[in-house]
XYZ file of N, CA and C in Angstrom:
252
model
N 0.799 -1.186 0.000
C 0.000 0.000 0.000
C 0.850 1.262 0.000
N 1.798 1.346 0.928
C 2.608 2.556 1.047
C 3.518 2.708 -0.168
N 4.128 1.624 -0.638
C 5.015 1.709 -1.797
C 4.251 2.137 -3.044
N 3.029 1.678 -3.191
C 2.205 2.073 -4.330
C 1.933 3.577 -4.285
N 1.559 4.082 -3.107
C 1.279 5.513 -2.983
C 2.541 6.347 -3.138
N 3.664 5.817 -2.671
C 4.927 6.534 -2.834
C 5.278 6.646 -4.314
N 5.131 5.555 -5.044
C 5.405 5.580 -6.477
C 4.449 6.488 -7.224
N 3.203 6.482 -6.818
C 2.207 7.346 -7.445
C 2.524 8.807 -7.158
N 2.889 9.102 -5.916
C 3.258 10.476 -5.557
C 4.469 10.944 -6.332
N 5.455 10.069 -6.496
C 6.648 10.432 -7.256
C 6.284 10.729 -8.707
N 5.432 9.893 -9.277
C 5.039 10.088 -10.676
C 4.244 11.375 -10.865
N 3.421 11.720 -9.888
C 2.560 12.893 -10.039
C 3.265 14.203 -9.733
N 4.209 14.199 -8.791
C 4.810 15.457 -8.354
C 6.278 15.561 -8.738
N 7.083 14.594 -8.363
C 8.533 14.692 -8.558
C 8.937 14.666 -10.032
N 8.319 13.820 -10.815
C 8.717 13.707 -12.220
C 8.474 15.008 -12.997
N 7.275 15.627 -12.915
C 7.105 16.901 -13.623
C 8.014 17.994 -13.077
N 8.232 17.996 -11.764
C 9.098 19.016 -11.152
C 10.519 18.876 -11.676
N 11.067 17.659 -11.638
C 12.441 17.452 -12.113
C 12.574 17.735 -13.603
N 11.569 17.377 -14.372
C 11.603 17.642 -15.807
C 11.686 19.139 -16.075
N 10.836 19.913 -15.401
C 10.836 21.357 -15.598
C 12.115 21.978 -15.040
N 12.593 21.435 -13.936
C 13.811 21.933 -13.288
C 15.001 21.861 -14.235
N 15.226 20.707 -14.829
C 16.377 20.549 -15.711
C 16.162 21.193 -17.069
N 14.923 21.328 -17.478
C 14.634 21.992 -18.748
C 15.003 23.473 -18.680
N 14.772 24.110 -17.542
C 15.060 25.527 -17.384
C 16.473 25.807 -16.909
N 17.207 24.819 -16.454
C 18.526 25.041 -15.858
C 19.521 25.620 -16.864
N 19.380 25.309 -18.122
C 20.315 25.819 -19.118
C 20.039 27.275 -19.491
N 18.820 27.737 -19.295
C 18.454 29.085 -19.719
C 18.594 30.133 -18.625
N 18.669 29.730 -17.384
C 18.692 30.661 -16.256
C 20.122 30.818 -15.728
N 20.397 31.891 -14.982
C 21.653 31.926 -14.213
C 21.602 30.762 -13.221
N 22.545 29.870 -13.309
C 22.428 28.557 -12.677
C 22.343 28.586 -11.155
N 23.233 29.278 -10.475
C 23.259 29.206 -9.017
C 21.993 29.766 -8.360
N 21.550 30.980 -8.703
C 20.300 31.458 -8.078
C 19.096 30.594 -8.449
N 19.057 30.127 -9.680
C 17.952 29.276 -10.114
C 17.895 28.005 -9.287
N 19.029 27.343 -9.106
C 19.054 26.105 -8.326
C 18.669 26.362 -6.878
N 19.167 27.461 -6.312
C 18.844 27.782 -4.924
C 17.342 27.957 -4.746
N 16.706 28.779 -5.582
C 15.292 29.054 -5.412
C 14.419 27.850 -5.737
N 14.808 27.035 -6.688
C 14.039 25.823 -6.969
C 14.131 24.844 -5.807
N 15.321 24.677 -5.236
C 15.465 23.789 -4.082
C 14.713 24.344 -2.874
N 14.768 25.655 -2.696
C 14.037 26.293 -1.604
C 12.533 26.085 -1.766
N 12.036 26.257 -2.982
C 10.603 26.069 -3.241
C 10.194 24.621 -2.996
N 11.033 23.677 -3.400
C 10.720 22.267 -3.184
C 10.689 21.942 -1.695
N 11.645 22.449 -0.943
C 11.682 22.197 0.499
C 10.484 22.836 1.196
N 10.145 24.045 0.799
C 8.992 24.721 1.383
C 7.697 23.965 1.075
N 7.577 23.486 -0.147
C 6.409 22.694 -0.519
C 6.312 21.409 0.285
N 7.432 20.730 0.485
C 7.432 19.508 1.296
C 7.029 19.799 2.731
N 7.570 20.869 3.289
C 7.242 21.228 4.672
C 5.752 21.536 4.804
N 5.207 22.299 3.868
C 3.785 22.632 3.920
C 2.907 21.392 3.755
N 3.229 20.556 2.779
C 2.424 19.358 2.536
C 2.423 18.444 3.747
N 3.606 18.135 4.269
C 3.667 17.189 5.369
C 3.135 17.790 6.670
N 3.228 19.099 6.834
C 2.629 19.743 8.009
C 1.106 19.645 7.955
N 0.557 19.899 6.791
C -0.890 19.784 6.623
C -1.348 18.357 6.897
N -0.633 17.388 6.329
C -1.011 15.994 6.532
C -0.839 15.575 7.987
N 0.176 16.081 8.657
C 0.387 15.761 10.069
C -0.760 16.296 10.918
N -1.168 17.520 10.662
C -2.279 18.098 11.423
C -3.555 17.305 11.173
N -3.825 16.969 9.925
C -5.018 16.173 9.625
C -4.964 14.804 10.288
N -3.769 14.202 10.364
C -3.666 12.869 10.950
C -3.988 12.859 12.441
N -3.932 14.012 13.081
C -4.286 14.090 14.495
C -5.794 14.079 14.719
N -6.569 14.413 13.692
C -8.003 14.586 13.871
C -8.869 13.642 13.040
N -8.345 13.087 11.972
C -9.170 12.243 11.094
C -8.474 10.901 10.870
N -9.212 9.881 10.412
C -8.599 8.564 10.156
C -7.515 8.647 9.070
N -6.581 7.722 9.128
C -5.420 7.749 8.224
C -5.832 7.599 6.764
N -6.894 6.858 6.483
C -7.355 6.727 5.100
C -7.784 8.087 4.548
N -8.398 8.889 5.375
C -8.800 10.227 4.954
C -7.577 11.110 4.713
N -6.564 10.958 5.553
C -5.331 11.722 5.383
C -4.670 11.354 4.052
N -4.639 10.067 3.722
C -4.055 9.643 2.449
C -4.846 10.213 1.271
N -6.147 10.235 1.386
C -6.972 10.802 0.326
C -6.719 12.306 0.191
N -6.595 12.992 1.309
C -6.290 14.425 1.277
C -4.930 14.655 0.613
N -3.952 13.805 0.927
C -2.630 13.916 0.294
C -2.710 13.763 -1.211
N -3.504 12.820 -1.669
C -3.684 12.653 -3.118
C -4.401 13.853 -3.729
N -5.407 14.365 -3.028
C -6.149 15.512 -3.545
C -5.290 16.775 -3.604
N -4.277 16.853 -2.762
C -3.332 17.970 -2.838
C -2.275 17.700 -3.899
N -1.811 16.455 -3.976
C -0.700 16.098 -4.861
C -1.038 16.122 -6.339
N -2.221 15.675 -6.690
C -2.587 15.615 -8.113
C -2.635 17.006 -8.739
N -3.343 17.978 -8.152
C -3.311 19.325 -8.755
C -1.909 19.943 -8.719
N -1.148 19.644 -7.679
C 0.212 20.194 -7.596
C 1.055 19.709 -8.763
N 0.888 18.452 -9.157
C 1.621 17.919 -10.299
C 1.294 18.651 -11.585
N 0.032 19.037 -11.743
C -0.358 19.770 -12.938
C 0.124 21.217 -12.904
N 0.133 21.832 -11.735
C 0.593 23.219 -11.602
C 2.089 23.318 -11.888
N 2.851 22.318 -11.501
C 4.298 22.331 -11.705
C 4.655 22.450 -13.186
N 3.799 21.930 -14.048
C 4.071 21.997 -15.480
C 4.178 23.438 -15.975
N 3.585 24.387 -15.261
C 3.548 25.764 -15.724
C 4.662 26.640 -15.143
N 5.640 26.052 -14.483
C 6.762 26.826 -13.963
C 7.582 27.333 -15.137
N 7.682 28.621 -15.267
C 8.497 29.269 -16.317
C 8.215 28.731 -17.707
N 6.972 28.541 -18.024
C 6.650 27.993 -19.334
C 6.595 29.082 -20.365
């Protein structure tokens, strides 16, 4: 169960993010671009997992997993529009 969701999360969020990240790396000043992209990724992870942690204190874990998917799927689509 967990490995399936981990793979699904990677496919929905990490793959589009990394694709856009490396696609833009050649066109931008490299050091500031890498810093801000890594900062944005870390901030996104902190926000996502904080939200899920708070929800896990009040609702069943199945609901938390569903909320994670409902946040992750649109996030994967939004990532496609970074510097497009």
